PDB file of C-alpha atoms and ligand atoms in Angstrom:
ATOM      1  CA  MET A   1     -14.337   8.155  20.410  1.00 36.00           C
ATOM      2  CA  ALA A   2     -11.139   6.419  21.447  1.00 37.00           C
ATOM      3  CA  PHE A   3      -8.419   5.899  18.868  1.00 39.00           C
ATOM      4  CA  ARG A   4      -7.764   2.239  18.286  1.00 45.00           C
ATOM      5  CA  TRP A   5      -4.097   2.971  17.828  1.00 43.00           C
ATOM      6  CA  LYS A   6      -2.178   6.134  17.478  1.00 42.00           C
ATOM      7  CA  ASN A   7      -0.083   7.577  14.754  1.00 47.00           C
ATOM      8  CA  ASN A   8       3.002   9.294  16.026  1.00 44.00           C
ATOM      9  CA  LEU A   9       4.667  10.060  12.785  1.00 44.00           C
ATOM     10  CA  THR A  10       7.224  12.737  13.464  1.00 41.00           C
ATOM     11  CA  HIS A  11       9.936  14.497  11.554  1.00 40.00           C
ATOM     12  CA  ALA A  12      12.248  17.138  12.859  1.00 36.00           C
ATOM     13  CA  ASP A  13      10.438  19.532  10.560  1.00 35.00           C
ATOM     14  CA  VAL A  14       6.971  18.185  10.931  1.00 35.00           C
ATOM     15  CA  THR A  15       4.349  19.028  13.487  1.00 31.00           C
ATOM     16  CA  PRO A  16       3.593  15.764  15.265  1.00 32.00           C
ATOM     17  CA  GLU A  17      -0.116  15.297  14.689  1.00 35.00           C
ATOM     18  CA  PRO A  18      -2.276  12.358  13.714  1.00 43.00           C
ATOM     19  CA  LEU A  19      -1.637  11.704  10.041  1.00 44.00           C
ATOM     20  CA  TRP A  20      -4.572   9.482   9.524  1.00 45.00           C
ATOM     21  CA  LEU A  21      -8.099   9.961  10.654  1.00 47.00           C
ATOM     22  CA  ASN A  22     -10.734   7.395  10.191  1.00 49.00           C
ATOM     23  CA  ARG A  23     -14.168   8.146   8.933  1.00 45.00           C
ATOM     24  CA  ARG A  24     -15.855   7.399  12.230  1.00 43.00           C
ATOM     25  CA  GLN A  25     -13.586   9.760  14.120  1.00 47.00           C
ATOM     26  CA  ILE A  26     -14.125  12.435  11.546  1.00 43.00           C
ATOM     27  CA  MET A  27     -17.874  11.948  11.587  1.00 40.00           C
ATOM     28  CA  ALA A  28     -17.888  12.021  15.377  1.00 43.00           C
ATOM     29  CA  GLY A  29     -15.839  15.151  15.652  1.00 41.00           C
ATOM     30  CA  LEU A  30     -16.720  17.180  12.605  1.00 40.00           C
ATOM     31  CA  ALA A  31     -19.343  17.813  10.008  1.00 39.00           C
ATOM     32  CA  GLY A  32     -18.188  15.121   7.611  1.00 40.00           C
ATOM     33  CA  SER A  33     -15.452  13.818   5.392  1.00 40.00           C
ATOM     34  CA  ALA A  34     -15.440  17.053   3.385  1.00 38.00           C
ATOM     35  CA  ALA A  35     -13.616  18.531   6.365  1.00 38.00           C
ATOM     36  CA  ILE A  36     -10.575  16.271   5.958  1.00 39.00           C
ATOM     37  CA  GLY A  37      -8.625  18.697   3.838  1.00 38.00           C
ATOM     38  CA  ALA A  38      -9.270  21.451   6.312  1.00 35.00           C
ATOM     39  CA  ILE A  39      -8.116  19.315   9.232  1.00 34.00           C
ATOM     40  CA  GLY A  40      -5.035  18.289   7.312  1.00 34.00           C
ATOM     41  CA  GLY A  41      -4.095  21.840   6.527  1.00 32.00           C
ATOM     42  CA  ALA A  42      -4.799  23.243   9.951  1.00 31.00           C
ATOM     43  CA  ALA A  43      -3.389  20.422  12.018  1.00 32.00           C
ATOM     44  CA  PHE A  44      -0.153  19.823  10.160  1.00 33.00           C
ATOM     45  CA  GLY A  45       0.959  23.386   9.855  1.00 32.00           C
ATOM     46  CA  GLN A  46       2.867  24.900   7.001  1.00 35.00           C
ATOM     47  CA  ASP A  47       5.898  22.664   7.109  1.00 41.00           C
ATOM     48  CA  ALA A  48       4.035  19.519   7.934  1.00 53.00           C
ATOM     49  CA  LEU A  49       3.078  16.595   5.755  1.00 78.00           C
ATOM     50  CA  GLU A  50      -0.249  17.455   4.211  1.00 87.00           C
ATOM     51  CA  PRO A  51      -2.197  15.065   2.043  1.00 94.00           C
ATOM     52  CA  ASN A  52      -1.134  15.347  -1.555  1.00 95.00           C
ATOM     53  CA  SER A  53      -3.637  16.735  -3.997  1.00 96.00           C
ATOM     54  CA  TYR A  54      -5.989  14.376  -5.814  1.00 97.00           C
ATOM     55  CA  GLU A  55      -4.238  15.513  -8.977  1.00 96.00           C
ATOM     56  CA  ASP A  56      -0.758  14.471  -7.710  1.00 96.00           C
ATOM     57  CA  ILE A  57      -2.005  11.155  -6.364  1.00 97.00           C
ATOM     58  CA  THR A  58      -3.712  10.216  -9.624  1.00 98.00           C
ATOM     59  CA  SER A  59      -1.145  11.484 -12.122  1.00 97.00           C
ATOM     60  CA  TYR A  60       2.224  10.311 -10.725  1.00 97.00           C
ATOM     61  CA  ASN A  61       1.939   6.532 -10.482  1.00 98.00           C
ATOM     62  CA  ASN A  62       3.692   3.209 -10.689  1.00 98.00           C
ATOM     63  CA  PHE A  63       1.566   0.572 -12.392  1.00 98.00           C
ATOM     64  CA  TYR A  64       3.804  -1.276 -14.809  1.00 98.00           C
ATOM     65  CA  GLU A  65       0.898  -3.128 -16.406  1.00 98.00           C
ATOM     66  CA  PHE A  66       0.205   0.240 -18.055  1.00 98.00           C
ATOM     67  CA  GLY A  67       3.785   1.272 -18.774  1.00 98.00           C
ATOM     68  CA  THR A  68       6.884   2.092 -16.763  1.00 97.00           C
ATOM     69  CA  GLY A  69       6.645   5.896 -16.918  1.00 97.00           C
ATOM     70  CA  LYS A  70       5.071   7.784 -14.008  1.00 97.00           C
ATOM     71  CA  GLY A  71       2.524   9.356 -16.354  1.00 97.00           C
ATOM     72  CA  ASP A  72       1.702   6.135 -18.234  1.00 98.00           C
ATOM     73  CA  PRO A  73      -0.906   4.711 -15.811  1.00 98.00           C
ATOM     74  CA  ALA A  74      -2.990   7.906 -15.828  1.00 98.00           C
ATOM     75  CA  GLN A  75      -2.872   7.901 -19.618  1.00 98.00           C
ATOM     76  CA  ASN A  76      -3.417   4.188 -20.259  1.00 98.00           C
ATOM     77  CA  ALA A  77      -5.300   2.616 -17.365  1.00 98.00           C
ATOM     78  CA  HIS A  78      -8.752   3.601 -18.649  1.00 98.00           C
ATOM     79  CA  THR A  79      -8.697   0.360 -20.677  1.00 98.00           C
ATOM     80  CA  LEU A  80      -8.982  -1.749 -17.525  1.00 98.00           C
ATOM     81  CA  ILE A  81     -12.558  -2.958 -17.112  1.00 98.00           C
ATOM     82  CA  THR A  82     -13.420  -2.990 -13.425  1.00 98.00           C
ATOM     83  CA  GLU A  83     -17.150  -3.718 -13.706  1.00 98.00           C
ATOM     84  CA  GLY A  84     -18.022  -7.178 -12.445  1.00 97.00           C
ATOM     85  CA  TRP A  85     -14.620  -7.511 -10.773  1.00 98.00           C
ATOM     86  CA  GLU A  86     -14.140 -10.799  -8.960  1.00 98.00           C
ATOM     87  CA  ILE A  87     -11.598 -11.882  -6.401  1.00 98.00           C
ATOM     88  CA  VAL A  88     -10.697 -15.493  -5.767  1.00 98.00           C
ATOM     89  CA  VAL A  89     -10.034 -16.244  -2.099  1.00 98.00           C
ATOM     90  CA  ASP A  90      -8.372 -19.617  -1.756  1.00 98.00           C
ATOM     91  CA  GLY A  91      -5.710 -21.697  -0.083  1.00 98.00           C
ATOM     92  CA  MET A  92      -5.881 -22.245   3.671  1.00 98.00           C
ATOM     93  CA  VAL A  93      -9.295 -20.652   4.324  1.00 98.00           C
ATOM     94  CA  GLU A  94     -12.598 -21.973   5.619  1.00 98.00           C
ATOM     95  CA  ASN A  95     -14.634 -20.142   2.969  1.00 98.00           C
ATOM     96  CA  PRO A  96     -12.819 -20.332  -0.357  1.00 98.00           C
ATOM     97  CA  GLY A  97     -14.644 -18.891  -3.311  1.00 98.00           C
ATOM     98  CA  THR A  98     -14.970 -16.200  -5.921  1.00 98.00           C
ATOM     99  CA  TYR A  99     -16.344 -12.972  -4.533  1.00 98.00           C
ATOM    100  CA  SER A 100     -17.326  -9.564  -5.833  1.00 98.00           C
ATOM    101  CA  VAL A 101     -15.788  -6.613  -3.982  1.00 98.00           C
ATOM    102  CA  ALA A 102     -19.233  -5.959  -2.469  1.00 97.00           C
ATOM    103  CA  GLN A 103     -19.489  -9.530  -1.183  1.00 97.00           C
ATOM    104  CA  LEU A 104     -15.975  -9.449   0.205  1.00 97.00           C
ATOM    105  CA  THR A 105     -16.613  -6.230   2.109  1.00 97.00           C
ATOM    106  CA  ASP A 106     -20.285  -6.761   2.967  1.00 97.00           C
ATOM    107  CA  GLY A 107     -20.969  -5.859   6.592  1.00 96.00           C
ATOM    108  CA  LEU A 108     -17.555  -4.277   7.104  1.00 97.00           C
ATOM    109  CA  THR A 109     -17.022  -0.651   8.045  1.00 93.00           C
ATOM    110  CA  GLU A 110     -15.364   1.513   5.456  1.00 95.00           C
ATOM    111  CA  GLU A 111     -12.807   3.870   6.912  1.00 95.00           C
ATOM    112  CA  GLU A 112     -10.859   6.822   5.647  1.00 96.00           C
ATOM    113  CA  ARG A 113      -7.213   6.907   6.627  1.00 96.00           C
ATOM    114  CA  ILE A 114      -4.453   9.288   5.727  1.00 96.00           C
ATOM    115  CA  TYR A 115      -1.277   7.285   5.247  1.00 96.00           C
ATOM    116  CA  ARG A 116       2.205   8.241   4.363  1.00 95.00           C
ATOM    117  CA  PHE A 117       3.306   6.351   1.270  1.00 95.00           C
ATOM    118  CA  ARG A 118       7.006   5.955   0.483  1.00 95.00           C
ATOM    119  CA  CYS A 119       8.263   4.514  -2.771  1.00 94.00           C
ATOM    120  CA  VAL A 120      11.492   2.565  -3.096  1.00 93.00           C
ATOM    121  CA  GLU A 121      12.676   5.192  -5.597  1.00 92.00           C
ATOM    122  CA  ALA A 122      12.878   7.684  -2.727  1.00 91.00           C
ATOM    123  CA  TRP A 123       9.812   9.810  -3.254  1.00 94.00           C
ATOM    124  CA  SER A 124       6.823   9.998  -0.976  1.00 95.00           C
ATOM    125  CA  MET A 125       3.230  11.138  -0.869  1.00 95.00           C
ATOM    126  CA  VAL A 126       0.511  11.386   1.739  1.00 96.00           C
ATOM    127  CA  VAL A 127      -2.709   9.758   0.591  1.00 97.00           C
ATOM    128  CA  PRO A 128      -6.202   9.750   2.108  1.00 97.00           C
ATOM    129  CA  TRP A 129      -7.362   6.217   1.349  1.00 97.00           C
ATOM    130  CA  ASN A 130     -10.820   4.754   1.796  1.00 97.00           C
ATOM    131  CA  GLY A 131     -11.181   1.090   2.456  1.00 98.00           C
ATOM    132  CA  PHE A 132     -11.255  -1.767   4.915  1.00 98.00           C
ATOM    133  CA  GLU A 133      -8.844  -3.489   7.207  1.00 98.00           C
ATOM    134  CA  LEU A 134      -7.473  -6.539   5.435  1.00 98.00           C
ATOM    135  CA  LYS A 135      -7.936  -8.378   8.737  1.00 98.00           C
ATOM    136  CA  ASP A 136     -11.693  -7.955   8.536  1.00 98.00           C
ATOM    137  CA  ILE A 137     -11.710  -9.554   5.094  1.00 98.00           C
ATOM    138  CA  LEU A 138      -9.431 -12.400   6.209  1.00 98.00           C
ATOM    139  CA  ASP A 139     -11.625 -13.003   9.256  1.00 98.00           C
ATOM    140  CA  LYS A 140     -14.617 -13.376   6.950  1.00 97.00           C
ATOM    141  CA  ALA A 141     -12.671 -15.844   4.815  1.00 97.00           C
ATOM    142  CA  GLY A 142     -11.755 -17.804   7.941  1.00 98.00           C
ATOM    143  CA  VAL A 143      -7.995 -18.296   8.114  1.00 98.00           C
ATOM    144  CA  GLN A 144      -7.124 -21.903   8.869  1.00 98.00           C
ATOM    145  CA  ASP A 145      -4.634 -22.916  11.534  1.00 97.00           C
ATOM    146  CA  GLY A 146      -1.251 -23.374   9.996  1.00 98.00           C
ATOM    147  CA  ALA A 147      -1.586 -20.548   7.466  1.00 98.00           C
ATOM    148  CA  LYS A 148       1.459 -18.296   7.760  1.00 98.00           C
ATOM    149  CA  TYR A 149       1.380 -15.986   4.737  1.00 98.00           C
ATOM    150  CA  VAL A 150      -1.019 -14.193   2.434  1.00 99.00           C
ATOM    151  CA  ALA A 151      -0.280 -14.071  -1.299  1.00 98.00           C
ATOM    152  CA  PHE A 152      -1.847 -11.481  -3.612  1.00 99.00           C
ATOM    153  CA  GLU A 153      -2.139 -11.419  -7.371  1.00 98.00           C
ATOM    154  CA  THR A 154      -3.014  -8.623  -9.819  1.00 99.00           C
ATOM    155  CA  ALA A 155      -5.227  -9.122 -12.871  1.00 98.00           C
ATOM    156  CA  ASN A 156      -3.420 -10.531 -15.909  1.00 98.00           C
ATOM    157  CA  ARG A 157      -5.292  -9.119 -18.911  1.00 98.00           C
ATOM    158  CA  PRO A 158      -2.960  -8.304 -21.818  1.00 97.00           C
ATOM    159  CA  ASP A 159      -5.890  -7.011 -23.877  1.00 98.00           C
ATOM    160  CA  GLN A 160      -6.657  -4.407 -21.199  1.00 98.00           C
ATOM    161  CA  MET A 161      -3.158  -3.903 -19.786  1.00 98.00           C
ATOM    162  CA  PRO A 162      -0.730  -3.007 -22.588  1.00 97.00           C
ATOM    163  CA  GLY A 163       2.322  -3.147 -20.309  1.00 98.00           C
ATOM    164  CA  LEU A 164       1.933  -6.905 -19.930  1.00 98.00           C
ATOM    165  CA  ARG A 165       3.188  -7.359 -23.478  1.00 96.00           C
ATOM    166  CA  ARG A 166       6.661  -6.478 -22.266  1.00 95.00           C
ATOM    167  CA  PRO A 167       8.456  -8.876 -19.916  1.00 95.00           C
ATOM    168  CA  VAL A 168       9.405  -6.163 -17.417  1.00 95.00           C
ATOM    169  CA  LEU A 169       8.377  -8.433 -14.543  1.00 97.00           C
ATOM    170  CA  ASN A 170       7.321 -12.049 -14.279  1.00 97.00           C
ATOM    171  CA  TRP A 171       3.577 -11.371 -14.692  1.00 98.00           C
ATOM    172  CA  PRO A 172       1.080 -11.352 -13.131  1.00 98.00           C
ATOM    173  CA  TYR A 173       2.280  -8.874 -10.509  1.00 98.00           C
ATOM    174  CA  ARG A 174       2.394 -10.751  -7.217  1.00 98.00           C
ATOM    175  CA  GLU A 175       3.051  -9.762  -3.637  1.00 98.00           C
ATOM    176  CA  GLY A 176       2.861 -11.310  -0.207  1.00 98.00           C
ATOM    177  CA  LEU A 177       2.748 -10.595   3.504  1.00 98.00           C
ATOM    178  CA  ARG A 178       3.391 -12.634   6.591  1.00 98.00           C
ATOM    179  CA  LEU A 179       0.062 -13.409   8.246  1.00 98.00           C
ATOM    180  CA  ASP A 180       0.735 -11.169  11.262  1.00 98.00           C
ATOM    181  CA  GLU A 181       1.576  -8.277   8.921  1.00 98.00           C
ATOM    182  CA  ALA A 182      -1.608  -8.934   6.993  1.00 98.00           C
ATOM    183  CA  MET A 183      -3.655  -8.976  10.205  1.00 98.00           C
ATOM    184  CA  HIS A 184      -2.099  -5.765  11.523  1.00 98.00           C
ATOM    185  CA  PRO A 185      -4.693  -2.992  11.950  1.00 97.00           C
ATOM    186  CA  LEU A 186      -2.694  -0.587   9.768  1.00 98.00           C
ATOM    187  CA  THR A 187      -2.894  -2.923   6.751  1.00 98.00           C
ATOM    188  CA  MET A 188      -5.802  -2.040   4.537  1.00 98.00           C
ATOM    189  CA  MET A 189      -7.532  -2.964   1.325  1.00 98.00           C
ATOM    190  CA  ALA A 190      -8.278   0.363  -0.300  1.00 98.00           C
ATOM    191  CA  THR A 191     -11.223   0.973  -2.597  1.00 98.00           C
ATOM    192  CA  GLY A 192     -10.983   4.738  -2.961  1.00 98.00           C
ATOM    193  CA  ILE A 193      -9.069   7.998  -2.553  1.00 98.00           C
ATOM    194  CA  TYR A 194     -10.473  11.249  -1.160  1.00 97.00           C
ATOM    195  CA  GLY A 195     -13.855   9.559  -0.809  1.00 97.00           C
ATOM    196  CA  LYS A 196     -14.061   8.791  -4.528  1.00 98.00           C
ATOM    197  CA  PRO A 197     -13.927   5.333  -6.098  1.00 98.00           C
ATOM    198  CA  MET A 198     -10.381   4.114  -6.721  1.00 98.00           C
ATOM    199  CA  PRO A 199      -9.085   5.491 -10.020  1.00 98.00           C
ATOM    200  CA  ASN A 200      -7.816   2.795 -12.384  1.00 98.00           C
ATOM    201  CA  GLN A 201      -4.263   4.135 -12.278  1.00 98.00           C
ATOM    202  CA  ASN A 202      -4.207   3.722  -8.492  1.00 98.00           C
ATOM    203  CA  GLY A 203      -5.351   0.092  -8.585  1.00 98.00           C
ATOM    204  CA  ALA A 204      -9.099  -0.082  -9.102  1.00 98.00           C
ATOM    205  CA  PRO A 205     -11.259  -1.514  -7.851  1.00 98.00           C
ATOM    206  CA  ILE A 206      -9.316  -2.776  -4.834  1.00 98.00           C
ATOM    207  CA  ARG A 207      -5.658  -2.702  -3.837  1.00 98.00           C
ATOM    208  CA  LEU A 208      -3.470  -3.307  -0.827  1.00 98.00           C
ATOM    209  CA  VAL A 209      -1.961  -0.488   1.273  1.00 98.00           C
ATOM    210  CA  VAL A 210       0.786  -1.328   3.773  1.00 98.00           C
ATOM    211  CA  PRO A 211       2.057   2.028   5.036  1.00 97.00           C
ATOM    212  CA  TRP A 212       5.259   0.872   6.762  1.00 98.00           C
ATOM    213  CA  LYS A 213       6.606  -0.881   3.651  1.00 98.00           C
ATOM    214  CA  TYR A 214       7.968   0.405   0.360  1.00 97.00           C
ATOM    215  CA  GLY A 215       5.217   1.175  -2.116  1.00 97.00           C
ATOM    216  CA  PHE A 216       5.782  -1.849  -4.316  1.00 98.00           C
ATOM    217  CA  LYS A 217       4.278  -4.114  -1.630  1.00 98.00           C
ATOM    218  CA  SER A 218       0.970  -2.279  -2.064  1.00 98.00           C
ATOM    219  CA  ILE A 219      -0.260  -4.398  -4.962  1.00 98.00           C
ATOM    220  CA  LYS A 220      -3.006  -3.013  -7.189  1.00 99.00           C
ATOM    221  CA  SER A 221      -6.126  -4.385  -8.898  1.00 99.00           C
ATOM    222  CA  ILE A 222      -6.145  -7.615  -6.911  1.00 99.00           C
ATOM    223  CA  VAL A 223      -7.882 -10.708  -8.313  1.00 99.00           C
ATOM    224  CA  ARG A 224      -6.591 -13.401  -5.961  1.00 98.00           C
ATOM    225  CA  ILE A 225      -5.857 -13.683  -2.240  1.00 98.00           C
ATOM    226  CA  THR A 226      -4.312 -16.984  -1.192  1.00 98.00           C
ATOM    227  CA  LEU A 227      -3.564 -18.143   2.350  1.00 98.00           C
ATOM    228  CA  THR A 228      -0.503 -20.349   2.443  1.00 98.00           C
ATOM    229  CA  ASP A 229       2.091 -21.833   4.787  1.00 98.00           C
ATOM    230  CA  GLU A 230       5.012 -20.933   2.506  1.00 98.00           C
ATOM    231  CA  GLU A 231       6.603 -17.559   1.829  1.00 98.00           C
ATOM    232  CA  PRO A 232       4.916 -16.414  -1.391  1.00 98.00           C
ATOM    233  CA  PHE A 233       6.553 -15.574  -4.696  1.00 98.00           C
ATOM    234  CA  THR A 234       6.826 -11.818  -5.096  1.00 98.00           C
ATOM    235  CA  SER A 235       7.463 -10.177  -8.466  1.00 97.00           C
ATOM    236  CA  TRP A 236      10.142  -7.717  -7.385  1.00 97.00           C
ATOM    237  CA  ASN A 237      12.061 -10.229  -5.312  1.00 97.00           C
ATOM    238  CA  ASP A 238      11.952 -12.529  -8.335  1.00 97.00           C
ATOM    239  CA  ALA A 239      13.176  -9.726 -10.604  1.00 97.00           C
ATOM    240  CA  ASN A 240      16.102  -8.778  -8.367  1.00 96.00           C
ATOM    241  CA  ALA A 241      16.484 -10.497  -4.996  1.00 95.00           C
ATOM    242  CA  ARG A 242      19.537  -8.427  -4.087  1.00 94.00           C
ATOM    243  CA  GLU A 243      17.555  -5.197  -4.400  1.00 94.00           C
ATOM    244  CA  TYR A 244      14.105  -6.234  -3.221  1.00 95.00           C
ATOM    245  CA  GLY A 245      13.591  -8.486  -0.217  1.00 96.00           C
ATOM    246  CA  PHE A 246      10.393 -10.146   0.868  1.00 97.00           C
ATOM    247  CA  TYR A 247       9.824  -7.815   3.826  1.00 98.00           C
ATOM    248  CA  SER A 248      10.498  -4.484   2.115  1.00 97.00           C
ATOM    249  CA  ASN A 249      10.087  -2.521   5.324  1.00 98.00           C
ATOM    250  CA  VAL A 250      10.974   1.133   4.988  1.00 97.00           C
ATOM    251  CA  ASN A 251      14.435   1.345   6.544  1.00 96.00           C
ATOM    252  CA  PRO A 252      16.595   4.458   6.166  1.00 95.00           C
ATOM    253  CA  ASN A 253      19.596   2.509   7.491  1.00 94.00           C
ATOM    254  CA  LYS A 254      19.526  -0.055   4.704  1.00 92.00           C
ATOM    255  CA  ASP A 255      20.529   1.335   1.321  1.00 90.00           C
ATOM    256  CA  HIS A 256      19.172   0.028  -1.915  1.00 90.00           C
ATOM    257  CA  PRO A 257      22.269  -1.347  -3.744  1.00 91.00           C
ATOM    258  CA  ARG A 258      22.012   1.508  -6.241  1.00 91.00           C
ATOM    259  CA  TRP A 259      20.913   4.417  -4.069  1.00 89.00           C
ATOM    260  CA  SER A 260      20.503   5.641  -0.515  1.00 90.00           C
ATOM    261  CA  GLN A 261      17.220   5.056   1.288  1.00 93.00           C
ATOM    262  CA  ALA A 262      17.937   7.641   3.959  1.00 95.00           C
ATOM    263  CA  SER A 263      15.850  10.488   2.577  1.00 95.00           C
ATOM    264  CA  GLU A 264      12.924  11.095   0.285  1.00 94.00           C
ATOM    265  CA  ARG A 265      11.538  13.744  -2.024  1.00 92.00           C
ATOM    266  CA  VAL A 266       8.044  14.901  -1.194  1.00 91.00           C
ATOM    267  CA  ILE A 267       5.939  14.872  -4.354  1.00 92.00           C
ATOM    268  CA  GLY A 268       3.874  17.977  -5.018  1.00 88.00           C
ATOM    269  CA  GLY A 269       6.156  20.521  -3.445  1.00 74.00           C
ATOM    270  CA  GLY A 270       6.790  22.136  -6.804  1.00 73.00           C
ATOM    271  CA  LEU A 271       9.692  24.541  -6.773  1.00 68.00           C
ATOM    272  CA  PHE A 272       9.990  24.198  -3.038  1.00 71.00           C
ATOM    273  CA  ALA A 273      10.016  20.393  -3.096  1.00 75.00           C
ATOM    274  CA  LYS A 274      11.850  19.216  -0.025  1.00 78.00           C
ATOM    275  CA  ARG A 275      13.924  16.196   0.753  1.00 88.00           C
ATOM    276  CA  ILE A 276      13.127  14.947   4.198  1.00 92.00           C
ATOM    277  CA  PRO A 277      14.812  12.244   6.235  1.00 95.00           C
ATOM    278  CA  THR A 278      13.080   8.897   5.908  1.00 96.00           C
ATOM    279  CA  LEU A 279      11.753   7.455   9.134  1.00 96.00           C
ATOM    280  CA  MET A 280      12.156   3.864  10.276  1.00 97.00           C
ATOM    281  CA  PHE A 281       9.093   1.888   9.181  1.00 97.00           C
ATOM    282  CA  ASN A 282       7.962   5.061   7.385  1.00 97.00           C
ATOM    283  CA  GLY A 283       7.036   6.632  10.735  1.00 96.00           C
ATOM    284  CA  TYR A 284       4.951   3.716  11.987  1.00 97.00           C
ATOM    285  CA  GLU A 285       7.715   2.229  14.148  1.00 97.00           C
ATOM    286  CA  ASP A 286       5.765   2.267  17.413  1.00 96.00           C
ATOM    287  CA  GLN A 287       2.932   0.324  15.839  1.00 97.00           C
ATOM    288  CA  VAL A 288       4.871  -2.284  13.872  1.00 98.00           C
ATOM    289  CA  ALA A 289       8.439  -2.711  15.160  1.00 98.00           C
ATOM    290  CA  SER A 290       7.349  -5.515  17.503  1.00 98.00           C
ATOM    291  CA  LEU A 291       6.386  -7.622  14.478  1.00 98.00           C
ATOM    292  CA  TYR A 292      10.102  -7.944  13.775  1.00 98.00           C
ATOM    293  CA  ASP A 293      11.486  -8.453  17.280  1.00 97.00           C
ATOM    294  CA  GLY A 294      14.658 -10.482  17.131  1.00 96.00           C
ATOM    295  CA  MET A 295      14.983 -10.244  13.342  1.00 96.00           C
ATOM    296  CA  ASP A 296      18.054  -8.756  11.731  1.00 95.00           C
ATOM    297  CA  LEU A 297      16.460  -6.149   9.472  1.00 95.00           C
ATOM    298  CA  ASN A 298      19.590  -5.958   7.330  1.00 92.00           C
ATOM    299  CA  THR A 299      19.274  -9.638   6.482  1.00 93.00           C
ATOM    300  CA  PHE A 300      15.487  -9.643   6.264  1.00 94.00           C
ATOM    301  CA  PHE A 301      15.063  -6.452   4.230  1.00 95.00           C
TER     302      PHE A 301
HETATM  303  N1  MTE B 401       0.771  -3.105  -8.367  1.00 52.13           N
HETATM  304  C1  MTE B 401       0.791  -3.597  -9.618  1.00 52.13           C
HETATM  305  N2  MTE B 401      -0.095  -4.549  -9.959  1.00 52.13           N
HETATM  306  N3  MTE B 401       1.693  -3.182 -10.558  1.00 52.13           N
HETATM  307  C2  MTE B 401       2.646  -2.239 -10.259  1.00 52.13           C
HETATM  308  O1  MTE B 401       3.464  -1.894 -11.126  1.00 52.13           O
HETATM  309  N4  MTE B 401       3.567  -0.752  -8.554  1.00 52.13           N
HETATM  310  C3  MTE B 401       3.850  -0.673  -7.117  1.00 52.13           C
HETATM  311  C4  MTE B 401       2.565  -0.623  -6.288  1.00 52.13           C
HETATM  312  N5  MTE B 401       1.609  -1.614  -6.749  1.00 52.13           N
HETATM  313  C5  MTE B 401       2.643  -1.692  -8.942  1.00 52.13           C
HETATM  314  C6  MTE B 401       1.654  -2.143  -8.019  1.00 52.13           C
HETATM  315  C7  MTE B 401       4.691   0.462  -6.784  1.00 52.13           C
HETATM  316  S1  MTE B 401       6.341   0.329  -7.243  1.00 52.13           S
HETATM  317  C8  MTE B 401       4.223   1.554  -6.113  1.00 52.13           C
HETATM  318  S2  MTE B 401       5.287   2.777  -5.576  1.00 52.13           S
HETATM  319  C9  MTE B 401       2.785   1.711  -5.855  1.00 52.13           C
HETATM  320  O2  MTE B 401       1.995   0.670  -6.409  1.00 52.13           O
HETATM  321  C10 MTE B 401       2.315   3.028  -6.445  1.00 52.13           C
HETATM  322  O3  MTE B 401       0.980   3.288  -6.064  1.00 52.13           O
HETATM  323  P1  MTE B 401       0.272   4.642  -6.540  1.00 52.13           P
HETATM  324  O4  MTE B 401       0.453   4.737  -8.029  1.00 52.13           O
HETATM  325  O5  MTE B 401      -1.154   4.526  -6.136  1.00 52.13           O
HETATM  326  O6  MTE B 401       0.962   5.767  -5.843  1.00 52.13           O
END
């Protein structure tokens, strides 16, 4: 089966191999999704970026609604009730409404993709996500002419999310994408990890994943998707506009005001944890650089 686009993530010390594989390709070529780990290990070689363990991915998290420590979400997020989850789709769409996750994704093809995930704090992981292209969901909603951005909002439930009692951010957590970024085939709405339902600490039941941007763009536990013609409010830009821009594209040449963005620590390496150079657009430059043609990425960071 032909690849719809290719991943050419490379590092000097990394075997250049596809870092994501979608479920259909895996099913076509191999026995089933259980083989993913094996492919990862064999294809990437010893020094290459292998998917992090389920344990790493679900125990080292950022989800400030459950506390600001990396271990807090795994400890606290069980209080979030995800049964009966509903998502409001509104703004400049043909089919506004309140949908269950099943309704929103009905008829769409779930895929499994292994994406590199790079946090603004200079650590990274490789995560095998399950989910859907955001584009497919937006197409179902029917984006109206004139819409230019997509705004996302996380649940705001102080009784279930203890971190909301502290004004760390202007709650609810909000993020946004330009419409062309949202429609890009790499942008996905993830509903699981390693073929299992999304753990609460990772943003159950449905969260955004934008692999060429810093991790904070990948908003968790989404309850609202709004199509708009104005650049949306985003929580981190609101908290500190000098440190967090609207675009938040991974860019090793643009330092965070308080630290370098040029390299990253690979989570899960234990004693042998490496720092590796960060790649432009997190390694997805060939696929996404054209979205920003003519833009000064130091101004629009
Ligand atoms: N979404 C919400 N609602 N609240 C958050 O605090 N943290 C962001 C992002 N999405 C966050 C969020 C940040 S800073 C990162 S790095 C990623 O989630 C972490 O995702 P992970 O825990 O699945 O690795």
